[in-house]
C-alpha positions as CSV (number, residue, x, y, z in Angstrom):
1,M,-13.1,-4.3,-25.5
2,S,-15.7,-4.7,-22.8
3,R,-15.6,-2.8,-19.5
4,T,-15.2,-6.2,-17.8
5,S,-12.0,-6.7,-19.7
6,D,-10.8,-3.3,-18.8
7,I,-11.4,-4.0,-15.2
8,I,-9.3,-7.3,-15.3
9,Q,-6.5,-5.6,-17.1
10,C,-6.5,-2.9,-14.5
11,M,-6.7,-5.4,-11.6
12,R,-3.6,-7.2,-13.2
13,K,-1.6,-4.1,-13.1
14,R,-2.5,-3.2,-9.5
15,L,-3.4,-6.4,-7.5
16,P,-0.9,-9.0,-6.4
17,W,-2.0,-12.3,-7.9
18,G,-2.5,-13.8,-4.4
19,V,-5.1,-11.2,-3.6
20,A,-6.7,-11.4,-7.1
21,Y,-6.9,-15.4,-6.7
22,N,-8.8,-15.0,-3.5
23,I,-11.2,-12.5,-5.1
24,F,-11.9,-14.7,-8.1
25,T,-12.3,-17.8,-5.8
26,S,-14.7,-16.0,-3.5
27,L,-16.8,-15.0,-6.7
28,N,-16.6,-18.7,-8.0
29,L,-14.8,-17.7,-11.0
30,E,-12.6,-20.1,-12.8
31,K,-9.0,-19.0,-13.0
32,G,-6.3,-19.6,-15.5
33,L,-2.6,-20.2,-14.9
34,G,-1.8,-17.0,-12.8
35,W,-2.4,-13.5,-14.2
36,P,-1.5,-14.3,-17.8
37,G,-3.9,-17.3,-18.0
38,T,-6.7,-15.6,-16.2
39,E,-6.5,-12.3,-18.4
40,K,-6.6,-14.5,-21.5
41,K,-9.7,-16.3,-20.4
42,V,-11.5,-13.0,-20.1
43,L,-10.1,-11.5,-23.3
44,D,-11.2,-14.8,-25.0
45,G,-14.8,-14.1,-23.9
46,D,-15.4,-15.9,-20.6
47,T,-18.9,-14.8,-19.9
48,T,-18.8,-15.8,-16.2
49,Y,-16.6,-12.8,-15.7
50,E,-19.0,-10.6,-17.4
51,S,-21.8,-11.7,-15.1
52,K,-19.7,-10.6,-12.0
53,E,-18.7,-7.3,-13.4
54,K,-20.2,-5.1,-10.5
55,E,-18.5,-7.3,-8.0
56,L,-15.0,-7.1,-9.8
57,E,-15.4,-3.4,-10.1
58,L,-16.1,-3.0,-6.3
59,A,-13.2,-5.3,-5.6
60,L,-10.9,-3.0,-7.8
61,E,-12.1,0.0,-6.1
62,E,-11.6,-1.3,-2.7
63,H,-8.0,-2.2,-3.6
64,L,-7.5,1.2,-4.9
65,I,-8.8,2.7,-1.7
66,C,-6.6,0.6,0.7
67,G,-4.5,-2.0,-1.0
68,E,-0.7,-1.7,-1.5
69,K,-0.5,1.7,0.3
70,I,2.0,3.7,2.4
71,V,0.0,5.5,5.2
72,R,0.5,8.3,7.5
73,F,-1.8,8.9,10.4
74,Y,-2.8,12.3,11.9
75,E,-4.8,13.0,15.1
76,L,-7.0,15.9,14.7
77,L,-8.5,18.3,17.2
78,E,-12.2,17.8,17.8
79,Q,-13.3,20.9,16.2
80,D,-11.2,20.2,13.1
81,I,-12.5,16.6,12.5
82,D,-16.1,17.8,12.9
83,T,-15.4,20.6,10.3
84,L,-13.9,18.1,8.0
85,R,-16.8,15.7,8.3
86,K,-19.2,18.4,7.3
87,K,-17.2,19.2,4.2
88,M,-17.3,15.8,2.7
89,V,-20.7,16.2,0.9
90,N,-19.4,19.6,-0.5
91,L,-16.6,17.9,-2.3
92,L,-19.1,16.1,-4.7
93,P,-19.6,19.1,-7.0
94,E,-15.7,19.5,-7.3
95,I,-15.3,16.3,-9.1
96,P,-14.6,17.1,-12.7
97,N,-16.5,15.4,-15.4
98,D,-13.6,14.1,-17.5
99,K,-12.0,10.7,-18.6
100,M,-10.2,10.0,-15.3
101,T,-13.5,10.4,-13.3
102,T,-15.8,8.6,-15.6
103,R,-13.6,5.6,-16.1
104,Y,-12.7,5.2,-12.3
105,P,-12.0,2.6,-10.8
106,I,-10.5,1.8,-14.2
107,L,-7.3,3.8,-14.5
108,L,-5.9,5.8,-17.4
109,D,-2.7,5.2,-19.2
110,G,-1.0,5.9,-22.6
111,N,-2.1,9.0,-24.4
112,D,-5.3,9.3,-22.1
113,L,-3.0,10.3,-19.3
114,N,-1.9,13.6,-20.5
115,D,0.3,16.2,-18.7
116,R,-2.5,18.1,-17.0
117,Y,-3.0,15.1,-14.7
118,F,0.3,15.8,-13.1
119,E,-1.8,18.1,-10.9
120,P,-3.9,15.9,-8.6
121,Q,-7.7,16.0,-8.7
122,I,-10.6,14.5,-6.7
123,I,-12.2,11.6,-8.7
124,S,-14.4,9.9,-6.0
125,V,-15.7,10.6,-2.6
126,R,-16.9,7.1,-1.3
127,E,-19.0,6.8,2.0
128,L,-18.4,3.5,3.7
129,V,-19.7,2.3,7.1
130,D,-16.9,3.9,9.0
131,G,-16.0,6.9,7.2
132,W,-15.3,8.6,3.8
133,A,-12.5,7.8,1.3
134,V,-11.6,10.8,-0.8
135,S,-9.7,9.3,-3.8
136,V,-7.4,11.6,-5.7
137,G,-6.1,10.7,-9.2
138,V,-2.6,12.0,-10.2
139,K,-0.1,11.1,-12.9
140,R,3.3,9.9,-11.6
141,T,6.5,8.8,-13.2
142,I,7.9,5.5,-12.0
143,S,11.4,3.9,-12.8
144,I,11.7,0.2,-13.9
145,K,15.2,-1.4,-13.9
146,H,16.0,-3.9,-16.7
147,Q,19.2,-5.9,-16.7
148,A,20.8,-7.6,-19.8
149,D,24.0,-9.8,-20.2
150,V,26.6,-8.0,-22.2
151,A,27.5,-11.4,-23.9
152,N,24.0,-11.3,-25.4
153,L,24.2,-7.8,-26.9
154,K,25.5,-6.6,-30.2
155,D,27.5,-3.4,-30.7
156,V,28.3,-2.9,-27.0
157,P,29.9,0.7,-26.4
158,Q,33.6,0.6,-25.4
159,Q,33.1,1.7,-22.0
160,F,30.8,-1.3,-21.2
161,S,33.0,-3.9,-22.8
162,N,34.4,-5.2,-19.6
163,C,31.1,-5.4,-17.9
164,K,29.2,-8.6,-17.6
165,K,25.8,-7.0,-17.2
166,I,24.2,-3.7,-18.1
167,T,21.4,-2.0,-16.2
168,G,18.9,0.1,-18.0
169,I,16.3,2.4,-16.4
170,E,12.8,2.7,-18.1
171,F,10.6,5.6,-17.0
172,S,6.9,5.0,-17.3
173,E,4.0,7.2,-16.5
174,I,0.9,5.8,-14.5
175,Q,-2.2,7.0,-12.8
176,A,-1.7,6.8,-8.9
177,I,-4.5,6.9,-6.5
178,D,-4.0,8.7,-3.3
179,V,-6.6,8.7,-0.5
180,L,-7.8,10.9,2.3
181,W,-9.5,8.8,4.9
182,V,-11.9,10.7,7.2
183,P,-13.4,8.3,10.0
184,K,-16.9,8.9,11.5
185,S,-16.1,8.0,15.0
186,S,-12.3,8.7,15.5
187,N,-10.1,11.8,15.4
188,I,-7.4,10.0,13.5
189,I,-7.5,10.7,9.7
190,E,-5.2,9.1,7.1
191,L,-3.2,9.9,4.1
192,R,-2.6,6.9,1.8
193,I,-0.4,7.1,-1.1
194,D,0.1,4.4,-3.7
195,Y,3.1,2.1,-2.9
196,L,5.2,2.0,-6.1
197,K,7.9,-0.5,-5.6
198,S,10.2,0.8,-8.1
199,N,10.5,4.3,-6.4
200,K,12.8,5.2,-3.5
201,K,11.9,6.5,-0.1
202,D,12.6,10.2,-0.9
203,Y,10.2,9.9,-3.8
204,N,7.4,8.5,-1.5
205,K,8.0,11.5,0.8
206,E,7.6,13.8,-2.1
207,C,4.3,12.1,-2.9
208,F,3.1,12.6,0.8
209,Y,4.1,16.2,0.6
210,K,2.1,16.8,-2.6
211,C,-0.9,14.9,-1.4
212,K,-1.0,16.8,1.9
213,N,-0.6,20.2,0.3
214,F,-3.5,19.3,-2.1
215,F,-5.7,18.8,0.9
216,V,-4.4,21.8,2.9
217,D,-5.4,24.1,0.1
218,K,-9.0,22.7,0.5
219,F,-9.3,22.4,4.2
220,G,-6.6,24.4,5.8
221,D,-3.5,23.2,7.6
222,I,-5.2,20.9,10.1
223,F,-2.8,18.0,9.8
224,G,0.0,18.8,12.2
225,K,2.6,16.2,12.6
226,P,2.0,12.6,11.7
227,I,1.6,10.1,14.6
228,N,5.1,8.6,15.5
229,L,4.8,4.8,15.0
230,F,8.3,3.8,16.2
231,P,7.1,2.9,19.7
232,I,4.7,0.4,18.2
233,L,7.6,-1.8,17.0
234,E,8.6,-3.1,20.4
235,K,5.0,-3.5,21.5
236,I,4.1,-5.8,18.5
237,Y,7.4,-7.8,19.1
238,K,6.3,-8.4,22.7
239,D,2.8,-9.5,21.9
240,N,3.2,-13.2,20.8
241,E,-0.5,-13.4,20.3
242,N,-0.8,-10.8,17.5
243,G,0.2,-11.8,13.9
244,T,3.2,-13.5,12.6
245,I,6.4,-11.5,12.3
246,T,7.9,-12.5,8.9
247,E,10.8,-9.9,9.1
248,L,12.5,-8.7,12.2
249,G,15.4,-6.1,12.3
250,F,17.0,-5.4,15.7
251,M,20.1,-4.2,17.3
252,I,21.8,-5.9,20.3
253,S,23.7,-4.4,23.2
254,S,27.0,-5.2,21.6
255,G,26.1,-2.8,18.7
256,A,25.5,-5.7,16.3
257,Q,22.7,-5.4,13.8
258,K,20.5,-8.3,13.0
259,L,17.9,-9.1,10.4
260,E,15.8,-12.2,10.6
261,K,13.3,-13.5,8.0
262,S,10.7,-16.2,7.9
263,R,9.0,-17.5,4.8
264,R,5.4,-16.4,4.4
265,G,3.2,-18.9,6.4
266,G,6.3,-20.2,8.3
267,T,7.4,-19.8,11.9
268,C,7.1,-16.4,13.5
269,C,10.4,-14.7,14.1
270,R,9.5,-14.0,17.7
271,V,9.4,-17.8,18.5
272,E,11.7,-19.2,16.0
273,A,14.3,-21.5,17.8
274,Y,17.5,-19.7,16.5
275,H,16.0,-16.2,17.6
276,L,15.0,-17.6,21.0
277,G,18.3,-19.4,21.5
278,G,20.3,-16.2,20.7
279,T,18.2,-13.7,22.7
280,E,18.2,-15.8,25.8
281,K,21.9,-15.3,26.1
282,L,21.8,-11.5,25.9
283,D,22.3,-9.3,28.9
284,F,20.0,-6.7,27.7
285,P,16.7,-6.8,25.5
286,I,17.0,-6.3,21.9
287,Q,16.0,-3.0,20.3
288,V,13.7,-3.5,17.4
289,Y,13.6,-1.0,14.4
290,R,12.1,-3.0,11.6
291,E,9.1,-5.4,11.3
292,N,6.8,-7.1,8.7
293,V,3.8,-8.6,10.3
294,M,1.3,-10.8,8.6
295,W,-2.2,-12.2,9.7
296,K,-4.2,-15.1,8.3
297,R,-8.0,-14.2,8.1
298,E,-10.8,-16.5,6.9
299,I,-12.8,-14.3,4.3
300,A,-15.1,-17.2,3.3
301,K,-15.3,-20.9,3.8
302,E,-11.8,-22.2,3.1
303,I,-10.6,-18.8,1.6
304,Y,-7.9,-17.0,3.7
305,S,-6.4,-13.6,3.1
306,S,-3.0,-12.7,4.3
307,P,-2.9,-8.9,5.0
308,E,0.5,-7.6,5.9
309,I,2.1,-4.5,7.3
310,G,5.5,-3.1,7.2
311,L,7.2,-0.8,9.6
312,Y,10.7,0.2,8.4
313,G,12.7,2.3,10.9
314,L,16.5,2.4,10.6
315,S,19.1,0.6,12.8
316,H,20.9,3.8,14.0
317,Q,17.5,5.2,15.3
318,T,17.7,2.8,18.3
319,A,20.5,5.0,19.7
320,L,18.3,8.0,19.6
321,P,16.4,9.3,22.6
322,N,13.1,9.7,20.6
323,P,13.3,7.9,17.3
324,E,10.5,8.7,14.8
325,L,8.8,6.7,12.2
326,F,5.7,8.1,10.3
327,E,4.9,5.5,7.6
328,M,3.2,2.2,7.7
329,F,3.2,-0.1,4.7
330,F,0.0,-2.2,3.8
331,F,0.4,-5.2,1.6
332,N,-2.0,-7.9,0.3
333,C,-5.3,-6.5,1.8
334,M,-8.1,-8.3,0.0
335,G,-10.4,-5.4,0.7
336,V,-11.5,-2.8,3.2
337,S,-12.2,-5.4,5.9
338,D,-8.7,-6.7,5.8
339,Y,-7.3,-3.1,5.9
340,E,-9.6,-2.1,8.8
341,F,-8.7,-5.1,10.8
342,V,-5.1,-4.6,10.5
343,K,-5.2,-0.9,11.1
344,N,-7.3,-1.1,14.2
345,N,-5.2,-4.0,15.5
346,I,-2.0,-1.9,15.1
347,L,-3.3,1.5,16.3
348,G,-4.5,-0.4,19.4
349,Y,-0.9,0.0,20.6
350,L,-1.0,3.8,20.7
């Protein structure tokens, strides 16, 4: 199997089809019907994909750096960020010469992903225009739920005989990519961990803890407390000119909890008629605790990306004097340009 085929198979596992579609379109590559059809074209020997191997590999690497991530931001002291920048070049000799490194950005799976990879290791230090992305490879276990109708099963155990459906949980091991972002002109560094949809909030916190400790061992405990993003929620809501809110969770003065959703590309929740009609009758402003915000960006002629962020606080936090929210979710970033646009847009509210 060619390296191009490996790249496409890895992209299929990691990139949403909408993001991949835009990448292939921007490279003038003919697509099949969704991921299955496109992957088949490549495996059947479509040479046009072979000719764009370098571009496809770069797109995959950029996605692993900033696509489908959960991010925490840390504001460092001036002397700490200066020290950290100087240490970037010294990380290169630490990169081991093993299969995880030599195949990157293609990720390992199956028997190649042995148990020693449960311990994280640096596999890439990439210098970009605005900073350095230190990528860490680590083996993680994800859980996938499967459902089956009992009527379609044979030899159902007695304890399940009165059930209509049975849910099974499959555990699978994958190579995750976590990233430390060190900017060249800002004091705010980032820890980005892979967003694994199958895992729960507590597991994501565990991943942050492990990633942070890995870098603390190398650079000392320079992180401190993550930046609190909860105050940003209200500021985004009040700024009608910034993005489209596709999901809005809020409390009203009566204690009622509301969650409004809009279709992707539909009306912004801020200005939707039902929302405006309801909020105009309230005696007090709403208290926002949850948002999804999407932007439409022209990447090339008639090619538009739809990067999106999620800020997921809890309804009861609106009653607290100083509610805290430390994670921001990034979805559907076509590349570094999308990610930086969205990040700088949101952090402008700090």
